[in-house]
mmCIF file of C-alpha atoms and ligand atoms in Angstrom:
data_model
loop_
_atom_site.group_PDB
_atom_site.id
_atom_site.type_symbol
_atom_site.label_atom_id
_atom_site.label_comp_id
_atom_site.label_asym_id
_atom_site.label_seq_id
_atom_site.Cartn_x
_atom_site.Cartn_y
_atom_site.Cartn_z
ATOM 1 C CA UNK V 1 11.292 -30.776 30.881
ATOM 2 C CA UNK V 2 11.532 -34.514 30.504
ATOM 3 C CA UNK V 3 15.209 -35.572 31.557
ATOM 4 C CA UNK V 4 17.329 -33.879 33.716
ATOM 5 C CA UNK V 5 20.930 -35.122 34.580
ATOM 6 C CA UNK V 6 22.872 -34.846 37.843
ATOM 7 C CA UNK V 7 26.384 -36.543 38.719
ATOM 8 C CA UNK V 8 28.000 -36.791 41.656
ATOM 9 C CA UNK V 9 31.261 -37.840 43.114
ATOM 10 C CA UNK V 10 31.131 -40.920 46.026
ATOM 11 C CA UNK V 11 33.366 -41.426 48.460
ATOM 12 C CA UNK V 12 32.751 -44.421 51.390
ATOM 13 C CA UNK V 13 35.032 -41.831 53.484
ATOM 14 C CA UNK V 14 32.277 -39.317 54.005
ATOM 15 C CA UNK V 15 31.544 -39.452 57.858
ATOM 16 C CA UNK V 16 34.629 -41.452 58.750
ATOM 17 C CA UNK V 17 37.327 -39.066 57.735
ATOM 18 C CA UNK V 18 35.690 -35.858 56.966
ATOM 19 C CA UNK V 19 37.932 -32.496 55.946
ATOM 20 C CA UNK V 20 37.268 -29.224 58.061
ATOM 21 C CA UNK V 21 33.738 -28.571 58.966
ATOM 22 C CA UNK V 22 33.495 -25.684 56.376
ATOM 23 C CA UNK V 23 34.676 -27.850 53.565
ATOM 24 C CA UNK V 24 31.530 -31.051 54.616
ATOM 25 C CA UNK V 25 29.055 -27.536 54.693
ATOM 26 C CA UNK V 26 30.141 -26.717 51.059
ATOM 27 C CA UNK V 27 29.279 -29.961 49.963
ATOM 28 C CA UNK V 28 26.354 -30.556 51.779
ATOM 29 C CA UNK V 29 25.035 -27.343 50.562
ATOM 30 C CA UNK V 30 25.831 -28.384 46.562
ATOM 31 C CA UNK V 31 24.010 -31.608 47.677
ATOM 32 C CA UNK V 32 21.067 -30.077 49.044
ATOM 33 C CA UNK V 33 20.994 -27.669 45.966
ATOM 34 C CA UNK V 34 21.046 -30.604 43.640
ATOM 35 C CA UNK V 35 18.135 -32.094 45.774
ATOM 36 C CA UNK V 36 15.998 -29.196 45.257
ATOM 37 C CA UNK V 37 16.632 -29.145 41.913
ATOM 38 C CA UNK V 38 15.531 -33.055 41.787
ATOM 39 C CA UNK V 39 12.802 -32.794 43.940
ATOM 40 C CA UNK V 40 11.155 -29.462 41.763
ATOM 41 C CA UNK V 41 11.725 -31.823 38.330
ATOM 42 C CA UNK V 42 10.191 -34.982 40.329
ATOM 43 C CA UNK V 43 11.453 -37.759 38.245
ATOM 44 C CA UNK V 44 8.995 -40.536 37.735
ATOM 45 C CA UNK V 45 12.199 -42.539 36.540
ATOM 46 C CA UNK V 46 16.253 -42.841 37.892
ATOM 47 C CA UNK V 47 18.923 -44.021 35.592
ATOM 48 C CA UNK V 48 21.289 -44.175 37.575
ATOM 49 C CA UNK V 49 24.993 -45.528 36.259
ATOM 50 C CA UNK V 50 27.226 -46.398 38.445
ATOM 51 C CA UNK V 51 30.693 -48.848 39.151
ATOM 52 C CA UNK V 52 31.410 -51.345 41.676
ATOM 53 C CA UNK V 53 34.367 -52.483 44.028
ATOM 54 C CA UNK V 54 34.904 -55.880 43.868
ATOM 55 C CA UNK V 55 31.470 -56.075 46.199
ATOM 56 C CA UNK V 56 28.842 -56.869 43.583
ATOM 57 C CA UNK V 57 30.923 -58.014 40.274
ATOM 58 C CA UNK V 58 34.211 -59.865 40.251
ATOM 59 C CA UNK V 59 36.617 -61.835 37.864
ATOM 60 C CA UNK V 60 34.175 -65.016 38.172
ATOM 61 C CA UNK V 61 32.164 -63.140 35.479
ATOM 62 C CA UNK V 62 32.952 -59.131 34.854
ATOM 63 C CA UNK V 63 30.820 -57.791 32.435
ATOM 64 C CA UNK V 64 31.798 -54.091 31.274
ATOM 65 C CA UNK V 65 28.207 -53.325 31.779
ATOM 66 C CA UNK V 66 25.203 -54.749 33.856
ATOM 67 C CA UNK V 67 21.638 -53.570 33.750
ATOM 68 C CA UNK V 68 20.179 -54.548 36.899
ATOM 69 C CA UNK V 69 16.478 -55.584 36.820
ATOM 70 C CA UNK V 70 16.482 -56.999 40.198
ATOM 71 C CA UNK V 71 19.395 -55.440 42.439
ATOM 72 C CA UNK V 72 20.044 -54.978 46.707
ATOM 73 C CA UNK V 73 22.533 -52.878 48.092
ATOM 74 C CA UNK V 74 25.391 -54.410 50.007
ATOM 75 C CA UNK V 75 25.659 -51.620 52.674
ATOM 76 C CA UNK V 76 29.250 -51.319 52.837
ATOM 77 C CA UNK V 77 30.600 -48.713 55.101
ATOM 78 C CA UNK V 78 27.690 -48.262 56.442
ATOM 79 C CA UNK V 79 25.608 -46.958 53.049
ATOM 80 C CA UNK V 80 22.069 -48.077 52.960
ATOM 81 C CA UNK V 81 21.677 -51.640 52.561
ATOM 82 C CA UNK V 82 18.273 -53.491 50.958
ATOM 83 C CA UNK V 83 16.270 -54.061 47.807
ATOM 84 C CA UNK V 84 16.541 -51.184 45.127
ATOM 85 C CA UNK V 85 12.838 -50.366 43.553
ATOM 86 C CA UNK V 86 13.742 -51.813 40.255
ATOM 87 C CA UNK V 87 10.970 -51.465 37.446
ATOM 88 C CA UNK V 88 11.502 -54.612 35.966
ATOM 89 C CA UNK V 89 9.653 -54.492 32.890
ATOM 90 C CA UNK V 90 11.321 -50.983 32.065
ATOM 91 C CA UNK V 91 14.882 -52.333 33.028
ATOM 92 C CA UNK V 92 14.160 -55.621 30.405
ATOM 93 C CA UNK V 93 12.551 -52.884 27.856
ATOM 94 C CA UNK V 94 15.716 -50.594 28.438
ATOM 95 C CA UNK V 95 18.027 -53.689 27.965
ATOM 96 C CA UNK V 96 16.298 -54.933 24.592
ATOM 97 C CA UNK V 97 16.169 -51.510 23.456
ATOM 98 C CA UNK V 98 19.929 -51.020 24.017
ATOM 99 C CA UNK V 99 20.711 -54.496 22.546
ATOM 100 C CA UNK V 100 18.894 -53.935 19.343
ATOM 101 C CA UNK V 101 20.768 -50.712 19.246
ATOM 102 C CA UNK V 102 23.887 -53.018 18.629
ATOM 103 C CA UNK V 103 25.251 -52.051 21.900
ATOM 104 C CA UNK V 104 26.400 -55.020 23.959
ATOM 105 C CA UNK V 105 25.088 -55.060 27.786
ATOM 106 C CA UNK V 106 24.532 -57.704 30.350
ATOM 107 C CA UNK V 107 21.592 -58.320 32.781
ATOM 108 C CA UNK V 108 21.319 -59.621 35.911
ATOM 109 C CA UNK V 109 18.364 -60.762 38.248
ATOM 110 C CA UNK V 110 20.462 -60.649 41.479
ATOM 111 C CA UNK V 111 23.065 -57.734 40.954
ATOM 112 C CA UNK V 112 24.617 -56.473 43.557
ATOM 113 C CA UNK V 113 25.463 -53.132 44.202
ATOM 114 C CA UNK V 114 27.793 -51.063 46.493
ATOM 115 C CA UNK V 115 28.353 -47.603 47.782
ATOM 116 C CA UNK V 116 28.566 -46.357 44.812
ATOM 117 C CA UNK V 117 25.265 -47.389 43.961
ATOM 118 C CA UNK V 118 23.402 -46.768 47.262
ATOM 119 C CA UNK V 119 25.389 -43.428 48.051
ATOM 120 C CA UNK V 120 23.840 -41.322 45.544
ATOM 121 C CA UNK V 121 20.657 -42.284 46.120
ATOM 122 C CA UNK V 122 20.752 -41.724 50.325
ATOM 123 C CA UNK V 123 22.182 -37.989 48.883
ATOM 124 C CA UNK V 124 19.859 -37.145 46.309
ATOM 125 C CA UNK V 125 16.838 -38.699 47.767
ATOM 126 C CA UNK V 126 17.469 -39.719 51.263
ATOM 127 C CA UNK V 127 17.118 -43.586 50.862
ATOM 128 C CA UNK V 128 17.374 -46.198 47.930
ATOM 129 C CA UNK V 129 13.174 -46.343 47.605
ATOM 130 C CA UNK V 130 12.512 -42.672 46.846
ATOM 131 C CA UNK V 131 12.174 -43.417 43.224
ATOM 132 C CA UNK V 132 11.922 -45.929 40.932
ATOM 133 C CA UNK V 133 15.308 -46.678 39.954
ATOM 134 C CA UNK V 134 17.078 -48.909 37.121
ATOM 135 C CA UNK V 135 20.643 -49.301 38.075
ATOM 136 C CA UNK V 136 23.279 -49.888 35.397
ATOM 137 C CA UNK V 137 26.940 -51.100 36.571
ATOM 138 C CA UNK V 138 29.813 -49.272 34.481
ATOM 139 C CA UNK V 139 32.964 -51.488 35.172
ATOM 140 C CA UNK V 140 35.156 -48.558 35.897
ATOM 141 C CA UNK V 141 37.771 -50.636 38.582
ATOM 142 C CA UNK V 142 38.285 -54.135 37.767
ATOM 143 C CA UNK V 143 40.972 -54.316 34.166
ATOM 144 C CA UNK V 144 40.272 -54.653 31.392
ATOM 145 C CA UNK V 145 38.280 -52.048 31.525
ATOM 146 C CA UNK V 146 35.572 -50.789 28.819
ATOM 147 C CA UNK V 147 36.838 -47.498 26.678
ATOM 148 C CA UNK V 148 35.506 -44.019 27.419
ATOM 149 C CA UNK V 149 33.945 -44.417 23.767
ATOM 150 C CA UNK V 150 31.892 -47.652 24.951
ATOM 151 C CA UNK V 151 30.588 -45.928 27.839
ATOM 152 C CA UNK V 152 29.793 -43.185 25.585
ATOM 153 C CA UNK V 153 28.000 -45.552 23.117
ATOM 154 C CA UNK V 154 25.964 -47.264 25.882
ATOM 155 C CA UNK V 155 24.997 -44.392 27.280
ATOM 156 C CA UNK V 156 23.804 -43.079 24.227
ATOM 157 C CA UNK V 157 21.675 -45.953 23.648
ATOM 158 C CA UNK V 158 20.034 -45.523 26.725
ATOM 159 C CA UNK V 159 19.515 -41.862 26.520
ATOM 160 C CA UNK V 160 17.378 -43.212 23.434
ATOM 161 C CA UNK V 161 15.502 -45.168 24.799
ATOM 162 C CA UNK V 162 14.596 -43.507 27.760
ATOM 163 C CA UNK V 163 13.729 -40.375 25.384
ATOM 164 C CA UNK V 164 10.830 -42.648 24.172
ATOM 165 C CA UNK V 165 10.040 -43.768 27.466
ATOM 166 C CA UNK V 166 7.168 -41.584 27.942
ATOM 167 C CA UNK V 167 8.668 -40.992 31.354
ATOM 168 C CA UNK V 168 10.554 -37.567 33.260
ATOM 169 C CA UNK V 169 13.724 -39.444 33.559
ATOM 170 C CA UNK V 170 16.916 -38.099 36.028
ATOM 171 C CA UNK V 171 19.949 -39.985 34.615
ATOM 172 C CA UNK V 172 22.715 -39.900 37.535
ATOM 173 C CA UNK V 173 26.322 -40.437 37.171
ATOM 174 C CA UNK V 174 28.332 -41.919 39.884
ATOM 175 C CA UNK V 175 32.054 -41.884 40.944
ATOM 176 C CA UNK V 176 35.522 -40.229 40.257
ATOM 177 C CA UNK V 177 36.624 -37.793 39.663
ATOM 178 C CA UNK V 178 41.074 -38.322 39.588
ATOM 179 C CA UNK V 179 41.514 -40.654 43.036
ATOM 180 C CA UNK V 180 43.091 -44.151 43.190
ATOM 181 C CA UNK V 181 42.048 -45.741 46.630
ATOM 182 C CA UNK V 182 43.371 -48.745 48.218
ATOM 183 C CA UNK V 183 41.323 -51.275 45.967
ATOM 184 C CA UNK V 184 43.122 -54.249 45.340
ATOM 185 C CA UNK V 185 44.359 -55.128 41.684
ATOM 186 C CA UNK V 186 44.395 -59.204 40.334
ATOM 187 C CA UNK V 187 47.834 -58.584 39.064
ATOM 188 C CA UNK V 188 50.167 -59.698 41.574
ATOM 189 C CA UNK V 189 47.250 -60.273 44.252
ATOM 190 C CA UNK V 190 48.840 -63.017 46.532
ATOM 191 C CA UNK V 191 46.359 -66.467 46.394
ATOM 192 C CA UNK V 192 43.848 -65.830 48.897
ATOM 193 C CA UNK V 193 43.847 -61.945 47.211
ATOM 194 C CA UNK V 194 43.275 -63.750 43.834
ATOM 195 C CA UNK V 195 40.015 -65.805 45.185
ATOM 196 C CA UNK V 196 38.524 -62.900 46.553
ATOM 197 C CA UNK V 197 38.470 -61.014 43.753
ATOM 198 C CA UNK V 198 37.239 -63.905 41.592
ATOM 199 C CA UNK V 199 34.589 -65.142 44.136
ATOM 200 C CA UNK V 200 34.341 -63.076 47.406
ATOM 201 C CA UNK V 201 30.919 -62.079 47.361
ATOM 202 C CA UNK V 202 29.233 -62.256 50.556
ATOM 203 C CA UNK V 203 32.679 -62.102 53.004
ATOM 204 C CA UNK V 204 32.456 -62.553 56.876
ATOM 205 C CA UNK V 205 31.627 -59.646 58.594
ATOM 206 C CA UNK V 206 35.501 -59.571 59.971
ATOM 207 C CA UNK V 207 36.980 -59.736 56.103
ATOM 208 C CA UNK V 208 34.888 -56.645 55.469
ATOM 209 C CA UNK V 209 35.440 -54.753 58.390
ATOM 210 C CA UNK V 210 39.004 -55.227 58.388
ATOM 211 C CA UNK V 211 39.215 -54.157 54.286
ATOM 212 C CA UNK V 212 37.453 -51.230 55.222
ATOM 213 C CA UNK V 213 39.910 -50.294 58.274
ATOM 214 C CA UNK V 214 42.505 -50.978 55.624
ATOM 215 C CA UNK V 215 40.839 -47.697 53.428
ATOM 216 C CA UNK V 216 40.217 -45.779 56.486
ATOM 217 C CA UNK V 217 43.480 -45.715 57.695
ATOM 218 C CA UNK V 218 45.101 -45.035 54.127
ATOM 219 C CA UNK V 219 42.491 -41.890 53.686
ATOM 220 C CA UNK V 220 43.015 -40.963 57.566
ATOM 221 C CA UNK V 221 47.057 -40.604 56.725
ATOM 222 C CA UNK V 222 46.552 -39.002 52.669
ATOM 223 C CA UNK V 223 44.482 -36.403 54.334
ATOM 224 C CA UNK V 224 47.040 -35.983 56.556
ATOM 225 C CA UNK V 225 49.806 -35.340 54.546
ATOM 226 C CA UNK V 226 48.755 -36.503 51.069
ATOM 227 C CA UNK V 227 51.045 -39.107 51.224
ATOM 228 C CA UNK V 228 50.970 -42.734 50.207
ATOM 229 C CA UNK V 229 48.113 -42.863 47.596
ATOM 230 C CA UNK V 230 48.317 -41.564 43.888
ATOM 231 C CA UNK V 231 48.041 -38.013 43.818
ATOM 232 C CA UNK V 232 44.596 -36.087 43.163
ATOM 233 C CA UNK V 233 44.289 -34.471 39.890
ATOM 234 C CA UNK V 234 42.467 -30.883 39.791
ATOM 235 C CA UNK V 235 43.799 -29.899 36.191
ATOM 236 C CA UNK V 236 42.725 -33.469 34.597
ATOM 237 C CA UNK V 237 39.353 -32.824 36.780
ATOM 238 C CA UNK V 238 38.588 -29.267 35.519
ATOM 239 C CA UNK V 239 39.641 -30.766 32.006
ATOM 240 C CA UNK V 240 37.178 -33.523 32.425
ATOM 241 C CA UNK V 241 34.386 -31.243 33.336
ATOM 242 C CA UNK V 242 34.894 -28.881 30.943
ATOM 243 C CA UNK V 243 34.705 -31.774 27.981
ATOM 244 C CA UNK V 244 31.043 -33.144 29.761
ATOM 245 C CA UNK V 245 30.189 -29.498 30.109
ATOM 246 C CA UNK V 246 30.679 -28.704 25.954
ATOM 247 C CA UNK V 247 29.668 -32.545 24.929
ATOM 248 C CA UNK V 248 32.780 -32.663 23.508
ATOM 249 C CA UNK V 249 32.426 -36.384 23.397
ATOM 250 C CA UNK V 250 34.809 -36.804 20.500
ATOM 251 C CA UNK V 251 37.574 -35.627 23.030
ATOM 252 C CA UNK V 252 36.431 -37.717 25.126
ATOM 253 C CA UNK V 253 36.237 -40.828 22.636
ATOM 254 C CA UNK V 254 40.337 -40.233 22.591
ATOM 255 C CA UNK V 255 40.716 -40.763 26.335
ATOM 256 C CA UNK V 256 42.902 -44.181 27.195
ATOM 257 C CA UNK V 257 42.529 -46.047 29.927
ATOM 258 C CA UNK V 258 45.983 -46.451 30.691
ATOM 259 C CA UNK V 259 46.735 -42.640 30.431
ATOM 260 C CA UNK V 260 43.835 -42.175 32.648
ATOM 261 C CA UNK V 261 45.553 -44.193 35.269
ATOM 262 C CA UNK V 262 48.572 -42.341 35.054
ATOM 263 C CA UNK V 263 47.510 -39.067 34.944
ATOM 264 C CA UNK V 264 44.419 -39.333 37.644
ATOM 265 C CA UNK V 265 44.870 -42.532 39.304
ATOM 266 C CA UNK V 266 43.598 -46.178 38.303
ATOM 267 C CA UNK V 267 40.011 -45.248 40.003
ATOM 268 C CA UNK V 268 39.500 -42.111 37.773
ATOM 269 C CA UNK V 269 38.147 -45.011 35.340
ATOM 270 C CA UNK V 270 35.124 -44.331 37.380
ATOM 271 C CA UNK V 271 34.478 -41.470 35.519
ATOM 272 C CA UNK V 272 33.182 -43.370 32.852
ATOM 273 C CA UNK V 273 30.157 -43.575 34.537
ATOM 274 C CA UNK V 274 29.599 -39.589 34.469
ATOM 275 C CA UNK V 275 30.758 -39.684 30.266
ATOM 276 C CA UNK V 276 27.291 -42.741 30.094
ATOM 277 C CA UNK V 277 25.010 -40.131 32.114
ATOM 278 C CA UNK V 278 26.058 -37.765 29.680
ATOM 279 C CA UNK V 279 25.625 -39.454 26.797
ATOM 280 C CA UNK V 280 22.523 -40.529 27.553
ATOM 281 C CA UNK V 281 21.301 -36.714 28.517
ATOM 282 C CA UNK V 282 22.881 -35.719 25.009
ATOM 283 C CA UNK V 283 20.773 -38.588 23.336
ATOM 284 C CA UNK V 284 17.656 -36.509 24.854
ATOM 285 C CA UNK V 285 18.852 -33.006 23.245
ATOM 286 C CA UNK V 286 21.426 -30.524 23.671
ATOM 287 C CA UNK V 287 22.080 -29.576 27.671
ATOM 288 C CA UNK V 288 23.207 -26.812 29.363
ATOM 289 C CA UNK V 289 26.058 -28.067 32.494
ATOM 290 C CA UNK V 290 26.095 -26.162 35.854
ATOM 291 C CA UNK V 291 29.250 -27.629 37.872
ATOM 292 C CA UNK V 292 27.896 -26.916 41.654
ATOM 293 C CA UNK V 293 31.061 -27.922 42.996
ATOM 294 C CA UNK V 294 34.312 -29.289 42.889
ATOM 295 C CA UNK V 295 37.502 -29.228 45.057
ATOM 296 C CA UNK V 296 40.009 -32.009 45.402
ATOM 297 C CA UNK V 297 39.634 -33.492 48.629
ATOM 298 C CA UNK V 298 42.390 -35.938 50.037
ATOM 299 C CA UNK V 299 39.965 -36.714 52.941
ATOM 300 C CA UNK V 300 37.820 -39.008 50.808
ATOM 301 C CA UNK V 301 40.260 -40.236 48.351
ATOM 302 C CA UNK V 302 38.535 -38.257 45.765
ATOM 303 C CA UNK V 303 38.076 -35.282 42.882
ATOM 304 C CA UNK V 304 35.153 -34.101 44.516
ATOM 305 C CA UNK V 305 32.704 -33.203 41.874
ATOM 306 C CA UNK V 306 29.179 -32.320 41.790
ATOM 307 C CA UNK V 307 27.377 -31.312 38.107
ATOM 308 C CA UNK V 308 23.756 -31.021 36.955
ATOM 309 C CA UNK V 309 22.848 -30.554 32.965
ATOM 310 C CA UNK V 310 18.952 -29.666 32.042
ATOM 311 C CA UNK V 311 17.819 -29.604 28.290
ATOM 312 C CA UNK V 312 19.162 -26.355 26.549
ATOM 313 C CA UNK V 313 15.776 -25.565 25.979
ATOM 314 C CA UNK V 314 14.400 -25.104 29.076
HETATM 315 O O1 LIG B 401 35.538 -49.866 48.305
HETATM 316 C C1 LIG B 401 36.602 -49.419 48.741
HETATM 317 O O2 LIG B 401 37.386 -50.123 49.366
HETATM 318 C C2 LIG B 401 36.971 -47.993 48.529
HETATM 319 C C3 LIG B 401 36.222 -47.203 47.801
HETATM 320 C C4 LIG B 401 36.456 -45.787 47.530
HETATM 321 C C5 LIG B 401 37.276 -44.947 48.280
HETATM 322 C C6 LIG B 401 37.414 -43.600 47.905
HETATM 323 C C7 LIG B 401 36.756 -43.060 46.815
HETATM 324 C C8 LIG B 401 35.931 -43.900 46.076
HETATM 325 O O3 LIG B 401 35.289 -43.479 44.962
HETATM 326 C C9 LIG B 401 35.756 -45.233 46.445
HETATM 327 O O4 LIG B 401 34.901 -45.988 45.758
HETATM 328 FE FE1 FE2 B 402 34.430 -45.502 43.890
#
């Protein structure tokens, strides 16, 4: 077996405010069953697709997608914070290979990345320099927004490549599923809201603790009562899985970004960065999905979703 795919909802939440004990075991347990899983396929090679929140990329220059070939993690909300093991000369290879495929994609030497990034990673492998990893940022929060059917198509190029890569490769899909946290939106963004969003990398320890307070306290009071946030979503979830699970990726070509919003909240956008990992797993052969978990969970302002695909072959 030479690819192997495994997704993975984030949420900054987990450890601040957690649901009942028995609900954190269940997911700990599909964690540490996707782990196994990892470590018995020992991937020489992470692909790992991911979005940001207005930590790493903002409206100075937003790109709808970033290869990283030199990246650090932020460490907001306490994730893991550092250098990411970057191959370089892979991550350039990966980047001309996915440009000659006619499929647009930026680079950067000094990308940085958030939780949703550095998350996964501390799950699946228990720090960001298990593995070496080449990260690749899927604008799925800041508008305008890439399609479903880009992500699809960039995904696709890099399942390509890395089929030729000589390499075991796990591609890993951040984010999602239906949630809409507290992140702030440019439109109507009062000034100072505005320059942050074009410019506020690096903020003062104070501007980041207090945004963070500011999600806290919103998922401390939807958990509560499931009040003042956009709604969860199970059915557009299970719909969502289902479509990843059959490849139906001309389905999922259809899907709007604007009808997204509605339906599962503006972060569900996220979710383009699961429809890239599976593109690029489909670009290495027909796969067979195992969903490990899901439940909605108002907790951590998040679809709660945790899926695995290995080569139908296998
Ligand atoms: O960065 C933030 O302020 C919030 C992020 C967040 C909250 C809940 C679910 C997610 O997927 C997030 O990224
Ligand atoms: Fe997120």
């Amino acid at each position: 077996m030479t690819a192997l795919l495994q997704c993975l909802s984030h949420s900054p939440l987990i450890g601040w405010v957690d649901p009942p004990a028995a609900i954190v075991a269940e997911v700990d347990a599909a964690v540490a069953g996707a782990r196994a899983q990892i470590a018995a396929f020992a991937p020489e090679l992470v692909i790992l697709f991911a979005p940001d929140h207005y930590n790493g990329f903002f409206y100075e220059l937003m790109p709808p997608f970033c290869i990283g070939v030199q990246a650090s993690a932020i460490g907001d909300f306490n994730s893991a914070a550092g250098p990411l093991p970057v191959p370089q000369a892979l991550a350039l290879e990966c980047a001309r290979s996915v440009l000659a495929d006619d499929v647009d994609v930026a680079i950067s030497y000094r990308m940085q990345v958030d939780h949703g990034f550095a998350q996964p990673l501390e799950q699946l492998f228990g720090g960001l320099d298990a593995c070496p990893v080449i990260p690749v940022f899927v604008n799925g929060v800041a508008p305008p927004m890439p399609s479903c059917r880009a992500a699809r198509r960039l995904g696709a190029a890099i399942g390509r490549w890395a089929a030729g890569c000589g390499k075991r490769v796990l591609f890993v899909g951040s984010g999602g599923l239906s949630h809409e946290p507290p992140v702030p939106e440019l439109i109507n963004a009062a000034p100072e809201m505005v320059e942050k969003l074009i410019a506020g990398r690096n903020p003062p320890p104070d501007q980041r603790a207090a945004r963070q307070e500011r999600v806290r306290a919103a998922a401390e009071r939807f958990g509560r009562d499931g009040s003042g946030l956009h709604p969860l979503n199970p059915d557009w979830d299970r719909q969502l899985l289902g479509l990843l699970a059959e490849a139906d990726f001309a389905t999922l070509d259809g899907f709007d970004n604007e009808q997204i919003s509605l339906e599962a909240g503006r972060s569900a956008n996220e979710t383009k960065a699961w429809v890239a990992a599976f593109a690029a797993m489909h670009a290495c052969g027909p796969y067979r999905t195992q969903v490990q978990y899901y439940r909605p969970i108002n907790e951590w302002i998040a679809g709660f979703a945790c899926a695995s695909a290995v080569p139908l072959a296998t």
